[in-house]
XYZ file of C-alpha atoms in Angstrom:
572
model
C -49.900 -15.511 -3.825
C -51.227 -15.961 -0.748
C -48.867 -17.513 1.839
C -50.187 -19.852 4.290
C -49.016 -19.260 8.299
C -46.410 -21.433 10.101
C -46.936 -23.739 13.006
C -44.742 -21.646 15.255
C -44.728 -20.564 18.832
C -42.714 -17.515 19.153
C -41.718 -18.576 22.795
C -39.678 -21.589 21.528
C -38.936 -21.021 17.595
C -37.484 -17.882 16.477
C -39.129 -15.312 13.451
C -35.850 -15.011 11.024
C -35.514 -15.067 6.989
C -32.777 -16.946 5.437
C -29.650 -14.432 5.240
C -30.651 -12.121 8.009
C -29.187 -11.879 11.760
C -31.808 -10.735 13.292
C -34.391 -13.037 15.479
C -37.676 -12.523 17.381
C -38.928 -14.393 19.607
C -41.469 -14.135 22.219
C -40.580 -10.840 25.061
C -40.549 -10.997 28.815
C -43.042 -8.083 28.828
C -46.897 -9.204 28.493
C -47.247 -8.212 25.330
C -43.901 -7.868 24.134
C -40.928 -9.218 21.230
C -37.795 -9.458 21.824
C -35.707 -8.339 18.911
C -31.870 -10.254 18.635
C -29.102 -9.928 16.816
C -27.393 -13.742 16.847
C -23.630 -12.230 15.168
C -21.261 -14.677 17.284
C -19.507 -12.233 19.291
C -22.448 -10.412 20.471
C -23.280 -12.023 24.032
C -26.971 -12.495 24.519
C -27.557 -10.522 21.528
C -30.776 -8.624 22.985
C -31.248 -5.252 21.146
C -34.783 -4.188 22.476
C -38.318 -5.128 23.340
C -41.203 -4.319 21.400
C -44.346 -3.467 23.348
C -48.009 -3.312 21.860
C -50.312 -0.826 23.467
C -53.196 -2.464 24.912
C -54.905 -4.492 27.158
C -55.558 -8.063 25.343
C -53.493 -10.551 24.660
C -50.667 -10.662 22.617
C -51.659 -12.442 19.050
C -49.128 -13.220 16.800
C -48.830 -15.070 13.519
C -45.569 -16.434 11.312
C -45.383 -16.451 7.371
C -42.034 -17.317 6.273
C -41.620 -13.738 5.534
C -43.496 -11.456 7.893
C -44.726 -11.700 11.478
C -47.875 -10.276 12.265
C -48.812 -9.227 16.078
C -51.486 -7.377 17.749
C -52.936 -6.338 20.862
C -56.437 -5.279 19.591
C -54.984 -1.748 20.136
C -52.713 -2.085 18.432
C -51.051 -3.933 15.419
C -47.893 -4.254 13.853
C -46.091 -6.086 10.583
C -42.256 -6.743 11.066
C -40.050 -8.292 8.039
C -36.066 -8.567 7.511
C -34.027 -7.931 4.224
C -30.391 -9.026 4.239
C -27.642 -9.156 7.191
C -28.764 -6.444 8.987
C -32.376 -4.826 7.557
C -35.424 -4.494 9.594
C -38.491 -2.843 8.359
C -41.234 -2.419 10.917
C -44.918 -0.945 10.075
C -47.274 0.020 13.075
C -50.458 -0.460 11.412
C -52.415 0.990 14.441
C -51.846 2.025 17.793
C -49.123 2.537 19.857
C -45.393 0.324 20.205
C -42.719 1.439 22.533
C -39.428 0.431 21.443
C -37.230 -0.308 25.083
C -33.667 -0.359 23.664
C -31.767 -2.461 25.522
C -28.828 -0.421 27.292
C -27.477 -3.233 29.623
C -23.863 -2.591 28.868
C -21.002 0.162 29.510
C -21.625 2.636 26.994
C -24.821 1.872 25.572
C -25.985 4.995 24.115
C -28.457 6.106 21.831
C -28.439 9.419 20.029
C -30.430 11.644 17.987
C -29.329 12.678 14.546
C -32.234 14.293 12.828
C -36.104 14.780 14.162
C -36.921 11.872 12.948
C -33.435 9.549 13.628
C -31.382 8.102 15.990
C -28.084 6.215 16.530
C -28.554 3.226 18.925
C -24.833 2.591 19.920
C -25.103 -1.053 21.093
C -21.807 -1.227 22.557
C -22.866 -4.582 24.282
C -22.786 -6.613 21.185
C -20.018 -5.082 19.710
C -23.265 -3.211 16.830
C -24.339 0.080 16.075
C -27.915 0.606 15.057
C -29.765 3.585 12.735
C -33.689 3.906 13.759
C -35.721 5.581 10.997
C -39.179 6.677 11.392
C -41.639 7.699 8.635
C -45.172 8.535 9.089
C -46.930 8.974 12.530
C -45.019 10.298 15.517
C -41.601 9.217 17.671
C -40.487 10.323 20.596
C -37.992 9.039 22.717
C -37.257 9.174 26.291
C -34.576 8.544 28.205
C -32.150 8.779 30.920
C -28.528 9.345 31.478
C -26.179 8.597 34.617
C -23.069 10.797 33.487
C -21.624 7.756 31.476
C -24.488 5.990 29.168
C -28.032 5.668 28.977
C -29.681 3.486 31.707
C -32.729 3.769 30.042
C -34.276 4.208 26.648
C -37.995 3.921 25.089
C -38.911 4.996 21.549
C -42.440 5.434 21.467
C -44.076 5.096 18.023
C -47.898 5.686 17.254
C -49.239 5.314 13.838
C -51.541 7.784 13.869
C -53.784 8.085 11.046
C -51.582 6.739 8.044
C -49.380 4.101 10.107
C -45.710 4.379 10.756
C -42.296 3.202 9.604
C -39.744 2.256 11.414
C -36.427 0.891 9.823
C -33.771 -0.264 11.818
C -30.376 -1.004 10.135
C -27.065 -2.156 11.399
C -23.868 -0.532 10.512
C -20.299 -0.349 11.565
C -19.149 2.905 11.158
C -22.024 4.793 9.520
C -25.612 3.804 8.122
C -25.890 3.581 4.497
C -29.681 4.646 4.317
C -30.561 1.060 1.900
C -33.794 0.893 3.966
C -35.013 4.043 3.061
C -38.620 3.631 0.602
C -38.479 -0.031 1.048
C -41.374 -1.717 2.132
C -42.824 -4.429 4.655
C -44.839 -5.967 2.193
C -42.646 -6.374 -0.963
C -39.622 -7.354 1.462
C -41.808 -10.370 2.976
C -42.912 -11.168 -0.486
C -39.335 -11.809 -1.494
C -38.430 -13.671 1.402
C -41.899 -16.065 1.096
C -41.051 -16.851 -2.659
C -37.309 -18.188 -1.623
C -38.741 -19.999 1.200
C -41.455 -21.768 -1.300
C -38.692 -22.711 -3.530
C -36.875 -23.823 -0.712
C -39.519 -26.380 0.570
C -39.780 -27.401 -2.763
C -36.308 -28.893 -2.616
C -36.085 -29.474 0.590
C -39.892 -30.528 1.825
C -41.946 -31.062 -0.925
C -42.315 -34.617 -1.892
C -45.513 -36.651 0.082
C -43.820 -37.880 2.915
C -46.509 -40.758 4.774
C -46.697 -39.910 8.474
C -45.756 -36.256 8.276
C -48.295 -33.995 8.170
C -47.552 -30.601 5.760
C -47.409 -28.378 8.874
C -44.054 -30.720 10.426
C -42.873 -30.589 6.928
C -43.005 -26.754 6.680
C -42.014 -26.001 10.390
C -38.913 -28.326 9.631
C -37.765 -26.344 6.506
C -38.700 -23.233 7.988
C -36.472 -23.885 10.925
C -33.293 -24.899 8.515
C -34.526 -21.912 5.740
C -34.403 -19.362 8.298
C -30.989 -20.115 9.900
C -28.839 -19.922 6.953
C -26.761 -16.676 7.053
C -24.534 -14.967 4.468
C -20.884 -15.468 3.948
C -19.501 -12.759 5.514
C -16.497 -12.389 8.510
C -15.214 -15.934 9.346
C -17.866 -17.670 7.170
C -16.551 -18.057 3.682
C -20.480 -19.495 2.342
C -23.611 -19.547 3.198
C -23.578 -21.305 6.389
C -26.749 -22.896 8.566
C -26.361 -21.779 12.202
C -27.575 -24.557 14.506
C -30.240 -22.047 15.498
C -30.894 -18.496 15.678
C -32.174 -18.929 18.952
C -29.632 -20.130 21.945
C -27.340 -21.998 19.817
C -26.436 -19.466 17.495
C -22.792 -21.114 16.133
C -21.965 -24.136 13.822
C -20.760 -27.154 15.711
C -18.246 -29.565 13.857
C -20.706 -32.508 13.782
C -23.968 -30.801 13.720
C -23.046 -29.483 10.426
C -23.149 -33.241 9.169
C -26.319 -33.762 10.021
C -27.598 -30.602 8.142
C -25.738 -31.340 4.877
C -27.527 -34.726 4.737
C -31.256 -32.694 4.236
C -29.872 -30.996 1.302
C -28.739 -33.610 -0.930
C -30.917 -32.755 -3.598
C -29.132 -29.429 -4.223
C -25.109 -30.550 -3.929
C -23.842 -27.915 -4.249
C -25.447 -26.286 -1.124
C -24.708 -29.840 1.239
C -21.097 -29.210 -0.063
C -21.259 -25.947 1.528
C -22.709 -27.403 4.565
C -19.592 -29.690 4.707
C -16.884 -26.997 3.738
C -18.298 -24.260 6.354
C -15.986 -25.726 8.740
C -12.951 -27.729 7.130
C -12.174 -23.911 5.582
C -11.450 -23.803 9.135
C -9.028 -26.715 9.288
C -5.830 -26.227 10.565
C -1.966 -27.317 9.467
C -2.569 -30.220 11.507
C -5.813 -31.528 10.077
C -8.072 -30.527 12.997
C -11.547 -28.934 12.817
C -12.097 -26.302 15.225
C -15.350 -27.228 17.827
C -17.399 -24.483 16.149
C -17.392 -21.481 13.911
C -19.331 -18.444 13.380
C -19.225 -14.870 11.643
C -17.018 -14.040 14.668
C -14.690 -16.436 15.951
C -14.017 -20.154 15.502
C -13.350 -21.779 19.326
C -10.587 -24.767 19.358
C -10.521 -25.912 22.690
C -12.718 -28.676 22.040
C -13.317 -30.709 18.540
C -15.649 -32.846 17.809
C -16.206 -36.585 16.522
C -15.141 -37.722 13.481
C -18.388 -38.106 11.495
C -18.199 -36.311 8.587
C -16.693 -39.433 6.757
C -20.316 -41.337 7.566
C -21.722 -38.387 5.902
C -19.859 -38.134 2.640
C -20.660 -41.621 2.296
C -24.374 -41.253 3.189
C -24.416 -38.490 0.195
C -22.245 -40.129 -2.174
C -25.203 -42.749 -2.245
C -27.980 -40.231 -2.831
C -25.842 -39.128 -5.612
C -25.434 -35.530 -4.221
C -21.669 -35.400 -4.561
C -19.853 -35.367 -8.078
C -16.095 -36.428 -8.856
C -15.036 -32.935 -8.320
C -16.495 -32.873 -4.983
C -15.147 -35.689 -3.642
C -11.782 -34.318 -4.856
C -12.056 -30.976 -3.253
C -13.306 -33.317 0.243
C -10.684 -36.156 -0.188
C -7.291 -34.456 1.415
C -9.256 -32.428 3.952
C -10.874 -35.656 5.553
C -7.644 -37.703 5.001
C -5.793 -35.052 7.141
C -8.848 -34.890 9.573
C -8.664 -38.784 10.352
C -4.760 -38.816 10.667
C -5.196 -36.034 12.558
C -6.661 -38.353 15.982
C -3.870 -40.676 15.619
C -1.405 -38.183 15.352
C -2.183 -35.942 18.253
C -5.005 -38.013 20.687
C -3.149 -41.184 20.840
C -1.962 -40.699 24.295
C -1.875 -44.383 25.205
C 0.462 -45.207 21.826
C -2.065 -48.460 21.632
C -3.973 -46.724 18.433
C -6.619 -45.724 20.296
C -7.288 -41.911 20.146
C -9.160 -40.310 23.293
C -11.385 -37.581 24.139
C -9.704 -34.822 26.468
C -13.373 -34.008 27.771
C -16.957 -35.242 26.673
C -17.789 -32.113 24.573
C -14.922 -33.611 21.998
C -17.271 -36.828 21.926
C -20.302 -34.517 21.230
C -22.035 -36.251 24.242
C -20.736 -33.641 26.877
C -21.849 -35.245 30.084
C -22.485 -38.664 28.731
C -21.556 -41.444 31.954
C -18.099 -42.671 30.282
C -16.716 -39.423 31.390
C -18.229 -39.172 35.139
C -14.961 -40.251 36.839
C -12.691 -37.888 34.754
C -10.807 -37.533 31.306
C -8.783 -38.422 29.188
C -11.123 -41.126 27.712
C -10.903 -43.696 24.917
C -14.271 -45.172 23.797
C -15.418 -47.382 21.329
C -17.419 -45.026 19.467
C -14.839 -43.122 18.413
C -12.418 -46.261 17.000
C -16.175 -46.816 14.965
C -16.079 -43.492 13.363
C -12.446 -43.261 12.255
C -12.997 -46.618 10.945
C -16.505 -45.929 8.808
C -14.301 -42.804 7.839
C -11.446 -44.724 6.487
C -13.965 -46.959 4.450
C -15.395 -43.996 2.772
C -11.706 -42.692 2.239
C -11.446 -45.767 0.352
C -14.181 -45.283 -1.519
C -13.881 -41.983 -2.710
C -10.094 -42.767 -3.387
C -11.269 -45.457 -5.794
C -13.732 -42.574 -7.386
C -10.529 -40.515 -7.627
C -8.647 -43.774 -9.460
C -6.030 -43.857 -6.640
C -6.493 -47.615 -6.437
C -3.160 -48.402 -4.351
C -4.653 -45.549 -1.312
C -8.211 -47.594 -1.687
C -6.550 -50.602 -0.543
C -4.485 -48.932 2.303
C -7.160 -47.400 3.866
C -9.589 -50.650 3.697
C -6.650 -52.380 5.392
C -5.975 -49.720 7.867
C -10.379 -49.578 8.339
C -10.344 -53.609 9.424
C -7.022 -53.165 11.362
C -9.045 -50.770 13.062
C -11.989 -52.613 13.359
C -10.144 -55.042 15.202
C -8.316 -53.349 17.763
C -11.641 -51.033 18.220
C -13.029 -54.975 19.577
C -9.782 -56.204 21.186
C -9.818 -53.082 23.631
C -13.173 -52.613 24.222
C -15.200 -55.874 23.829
C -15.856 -57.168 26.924
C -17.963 -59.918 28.283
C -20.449 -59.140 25.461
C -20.622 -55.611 25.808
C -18.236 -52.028 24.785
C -16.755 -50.660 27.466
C -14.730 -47.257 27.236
C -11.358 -46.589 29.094
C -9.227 -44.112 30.853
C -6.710 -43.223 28.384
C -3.040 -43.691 30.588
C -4.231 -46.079 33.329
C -6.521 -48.322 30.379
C -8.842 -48.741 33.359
C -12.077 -50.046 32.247
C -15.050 -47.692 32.774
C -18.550 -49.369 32.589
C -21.182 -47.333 31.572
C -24.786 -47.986 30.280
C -24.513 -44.580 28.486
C -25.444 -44.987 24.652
C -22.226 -43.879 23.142
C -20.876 -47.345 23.879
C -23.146 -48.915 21.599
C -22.308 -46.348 18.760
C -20.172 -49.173 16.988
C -23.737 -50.391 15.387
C -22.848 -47.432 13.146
C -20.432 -49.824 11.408
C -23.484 -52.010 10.258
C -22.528 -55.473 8.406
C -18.728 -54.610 9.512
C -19.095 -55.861 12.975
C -18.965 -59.509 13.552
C -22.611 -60.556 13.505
C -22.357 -61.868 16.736
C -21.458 -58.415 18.135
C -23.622 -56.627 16.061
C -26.633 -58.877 17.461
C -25.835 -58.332 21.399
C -25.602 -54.481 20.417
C -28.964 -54.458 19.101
C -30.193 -56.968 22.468
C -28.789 -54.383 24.490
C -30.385 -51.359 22.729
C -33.763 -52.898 22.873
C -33.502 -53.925 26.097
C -31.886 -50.687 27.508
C -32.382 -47.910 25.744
C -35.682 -48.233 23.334
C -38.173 -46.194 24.925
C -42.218 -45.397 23.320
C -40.191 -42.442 22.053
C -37.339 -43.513 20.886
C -33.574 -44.059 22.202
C -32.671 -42.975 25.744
C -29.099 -41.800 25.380
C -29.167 -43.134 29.226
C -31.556 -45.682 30.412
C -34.370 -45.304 32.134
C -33.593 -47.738 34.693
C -29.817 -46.438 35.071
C -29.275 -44.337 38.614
C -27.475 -41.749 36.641
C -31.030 -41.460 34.431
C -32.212 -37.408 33.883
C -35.124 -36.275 32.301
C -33.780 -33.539 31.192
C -30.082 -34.430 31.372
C -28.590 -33.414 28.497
C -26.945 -36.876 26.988
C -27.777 -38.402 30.523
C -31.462 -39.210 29.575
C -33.177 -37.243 26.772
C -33.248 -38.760 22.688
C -31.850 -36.820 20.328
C -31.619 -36.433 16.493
C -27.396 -37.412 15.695
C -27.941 -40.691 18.048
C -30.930 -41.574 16.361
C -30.052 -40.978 12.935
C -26.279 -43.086 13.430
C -27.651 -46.166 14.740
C -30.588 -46.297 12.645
C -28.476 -46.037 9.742
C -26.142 -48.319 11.432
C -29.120 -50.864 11.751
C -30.030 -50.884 8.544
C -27.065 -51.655 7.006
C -26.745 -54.405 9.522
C -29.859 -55.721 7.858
C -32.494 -54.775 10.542
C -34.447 -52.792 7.903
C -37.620 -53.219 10.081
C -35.881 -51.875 13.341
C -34.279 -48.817 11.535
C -37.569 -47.930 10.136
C -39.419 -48.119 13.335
C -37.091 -46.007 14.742
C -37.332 -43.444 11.955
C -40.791 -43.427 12.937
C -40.406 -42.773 16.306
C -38.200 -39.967 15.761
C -40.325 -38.516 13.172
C -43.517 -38.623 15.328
C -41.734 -36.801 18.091
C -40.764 -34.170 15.595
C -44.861 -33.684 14.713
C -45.963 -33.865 18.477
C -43.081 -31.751 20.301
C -41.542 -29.577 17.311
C -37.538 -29.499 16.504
C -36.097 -29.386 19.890
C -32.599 -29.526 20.571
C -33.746 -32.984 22.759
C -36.523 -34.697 23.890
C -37.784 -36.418 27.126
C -37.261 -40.221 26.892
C -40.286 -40.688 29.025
C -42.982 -38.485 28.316
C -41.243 -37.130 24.493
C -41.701 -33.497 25.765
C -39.186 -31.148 23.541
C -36.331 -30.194 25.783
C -33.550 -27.026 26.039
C -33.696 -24.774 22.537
C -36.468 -25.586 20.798
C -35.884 -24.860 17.258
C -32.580 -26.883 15.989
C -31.614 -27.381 12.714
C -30.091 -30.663 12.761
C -33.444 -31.669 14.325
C -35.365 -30.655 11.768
C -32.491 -31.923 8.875
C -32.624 -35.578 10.393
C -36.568 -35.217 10.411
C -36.944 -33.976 6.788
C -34.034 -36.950 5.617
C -36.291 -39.592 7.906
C -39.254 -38.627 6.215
C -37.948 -38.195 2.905
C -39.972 -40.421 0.270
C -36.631 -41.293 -1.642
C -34.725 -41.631 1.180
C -33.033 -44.702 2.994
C -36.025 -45.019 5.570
C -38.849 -44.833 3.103
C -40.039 -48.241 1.963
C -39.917 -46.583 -1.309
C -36.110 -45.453 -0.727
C -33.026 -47.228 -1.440
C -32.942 -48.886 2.079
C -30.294 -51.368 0.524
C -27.386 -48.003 -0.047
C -24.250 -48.674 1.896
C -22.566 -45.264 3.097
C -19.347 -47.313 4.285
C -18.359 -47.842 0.599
């Protein structure tokens, strides 16, 4: 079967298979890669360049399973098999492998004529190099402590050469040896096919088959293995800069894979296995380490909710998801409630998932309305999967406790037709134009109509851009191009209020918006953002939960599809 190429640019989206570690993307030599390892501990992961021999431009070209490059010169064929496999053929010419020895100790040593030992000590690896065929030699140099230099140099000669590159702890286990570019690619191109089947083949109107396939290329090829602190398969955010699993992001990726449940359960679990005695989620996982200074906001009830009504989640998954969100909810009130009014805060803006978003410019702790919204949607959804459960008497509690909510969420920050956030002691009011304060249209129908309609007054006339939502307006002093959540649209605010909108009963706003987003998505691939003004992609440029809102936007039987249950309600 012959496997058509990807639309992707090796400067912005990574080459990676689905359960590898290992990344390429685009060198800082001429005509160069740059080979990563994207483990969580490992820094800036860089483990060496790989130079073509030659004098033309660097041409390159992405299957899901193989990456092709050439000079001219010379040409090469690179594919990955498992955690920590790399299988290299150098069809013709010359490549010159410059192992990266930033760090103390970085050393690389010989062990046969035809083997070394790449002792990586800067991201915590170890690395065998294998060469078959044609001829290696490497050169370096040593200044009485560790190499400061190192270059493999590997010509094909007249049959081609082999290089295989495998990671290891203590010593190599020689599973590369006889296997083979081509039948490793192969495998790795038929699970990608079946993954787009899933995931990205239905018609979708408006998306052409190249978005489709970039967007479930970029999720395909950033699923690890379970393996060190992951207990599943696990979708890194990217496997380019943003190589960890955020505890919201995660949300977002579990709603693209609805159609297989039991893989958008994993999604969800990845990071409540992480959850503490006290109900907490940690800010982010990886293979490595899970980092709890920060958390993040409370959307993961929204998102059971959102699959419950495509069906993707069974009795016995709501079960095993009921106590951990119930503790994750209580959680805010038990520990963030600094004021004692029921109002939880955020200690900084990276808890809110907008880091520098213009409620927090004069300090922290802050209380906004957003995050009243959330915990409230959540509590719905408790209710409803407590009814699926046939725990009746904890339905009605938490639809009590939801409207109680509700209503102090609007006496505290409903103000002269508007949300405004506070500082958490003081209860100063801090006005901000900043999108977060009209999250609260992610209640839909819940809000009084009259507040829901001055929400959506104020989006249009704030926020709604040719591109989409400004999480900033463009007319607001504190406006940045390319400010983070001071400016630039991104997937998670799109996806909330549209969703929000629709269940409000603006069907015809939620879908334009869906369009929007989806059309930025063609035109400036799966960034992490995009420009408000001009829709350029922004900061890393291949994000998962960019391309998982895209895919559930554009998804024929989806809640934005005229041809989709627009009419599902994921508060319960």
């Amino acid at each position: 079967m012959i496997h058509p190429a990807l639309a992707v640019d090796l400067v912005g989206t990574p080459f990676s298979v689905r359960g590898s570690y290992y990344s390429v993307r685009r060198g800082e030599r001429a005509r160069a890669l740059l080979l990563r390892t994207v483990h969580g501990d490992a820094g800036n992961g860089r483990l060496m360049e790989i130079e073509l021999a030659g004098s033309s431009e660097l041409v390159t070209e992405v299957r899901p399973g193989l990456l092709t490059a050439s000079t001219g010169e010379s040409a090469i064929a690179l594919a990955f098999v498992e955690a920590g496999g790399a299988i290299l053929r150098v069809e013709r010419g010359e490549v010159v492998l410059h192992l990266d020895v930033a760090d103390a100790y970085d050393t690389v040593i010989a062990d046969g004529d035809r083997s070394w030992r790449f002792v990586r000590s800067g991201v915590r690896r170890n690395y065998s190099i294998q060469v078959d065929g044609g001829q290696a030699v490497l050169e370096t140099a040593w200044d009485s402590v560790r190499h400061t230099s190192a270059m493999l140099r590997v010509s094909a000669g007249l049959g081609g050469a082999m290089v295989r590159i495998e990671e290891f702890v203590s010593s190599p286990s020689g599973a590369l040896q006889g296997r083979e570019v081509g039948e490793v690619a192969a495998v790795a191109d038929r699970d990608f096919e079946e993954w787009l089947g899933y995931y990205g083949g239905a018609a979708r109107a408006g998306a052409p088959d190249s978005a489709v396939r970039l967007a479930a290329y970029v999720t395909w090829s950033a699923l690890v293995p379970a393996g060190g602190l992951l207990t599943r398969e696990s979708m890194l955010m990217s496997k380019n800069n943003m190589t960890h699993i955020w505890s919201w992001d995660h949300c977002f990726n579990a709603l693209a894979l609805w159609r297989e449940p039991e893989a958008a359960l994993d999604q969800l679990l990845c990071l409540f296995d992480h959850q503490d005695a006290g109900g907490a989620l940690p800010d982010h996982v990886d293979d490595s380490r899970a980092q709890w200074n920060f958390v993040k906001p409370p959307v993961h009830g929204w998102t059971i909710g959102y699959l419950m009504d495509r069906g993707a989640l069974d009795r016995e998954s709501v079960a095993r998801l009921y106590e951990p969100l119930e503790r994750w909810t209580r959680w805010w009130f038990a520990h963030r409630d600094y004021s004692g009014a029921g109002t939880p805060a955020y200690n900084h803006g990276n808890d809110s998932g907008w880091d520098n978003a213009t409620i927090f410019t004069d300090g922290v702790a802050v209380e906004g309305p957003d995050l009243l919204a959330f915990l409230a949607l959540q509590m719905h959804v408790l209710a409803r999967m407590a009814r699926v459960l046939g725990q009746e008497s904890e339905a009605a509690g938490w639809e009590a406790r939801a409207r109680v909510t509700i209503d102090r969420m609007l006496e505290r920050f409903w103000r002269d037709g508007r949300f405004v956030a506070r500082e958490s002691l003081t209860q100063r009011e801090i006005s901000s134009d900043s999108l977060i304060t009209l999250m609260p249209l992610v209640l839909g129908d819940q809000l009084p109509r009259e507040v829901f309609e001055a929400c959506v007054a104020r989006l249009l006339e704030a926020h709604l851009t040719e591109h989409g939502l400004a999480t900033e307006p463009v007319a607001s002093e504190f406006y940045e191009g390319d400010g983070y959540w001071r400016g630039p649209i991104w997937a998670p605010s799109t996806m909330l209020i549209a969703d929000g909108l629709r269940r409000g009963g603006q069907d015809e706003l939620a879908l334009g918006l869906a369009s929007l987003f989806a059309q930025l998505c063609v035109r400036s691939g799966m960034a992490e953002n995009f420009d408000a003004v001009t829709g350029e992609g922004l900061r890393d440029r291949s994000m998962t939960w960019t391309a998982s809102v895209f895919l559930a936007m554009t998804d024929p039987q989806g809640p934005f599809s005229a041809g989709g249950s627009s009419q599902s309600d994921s508060s319960g």
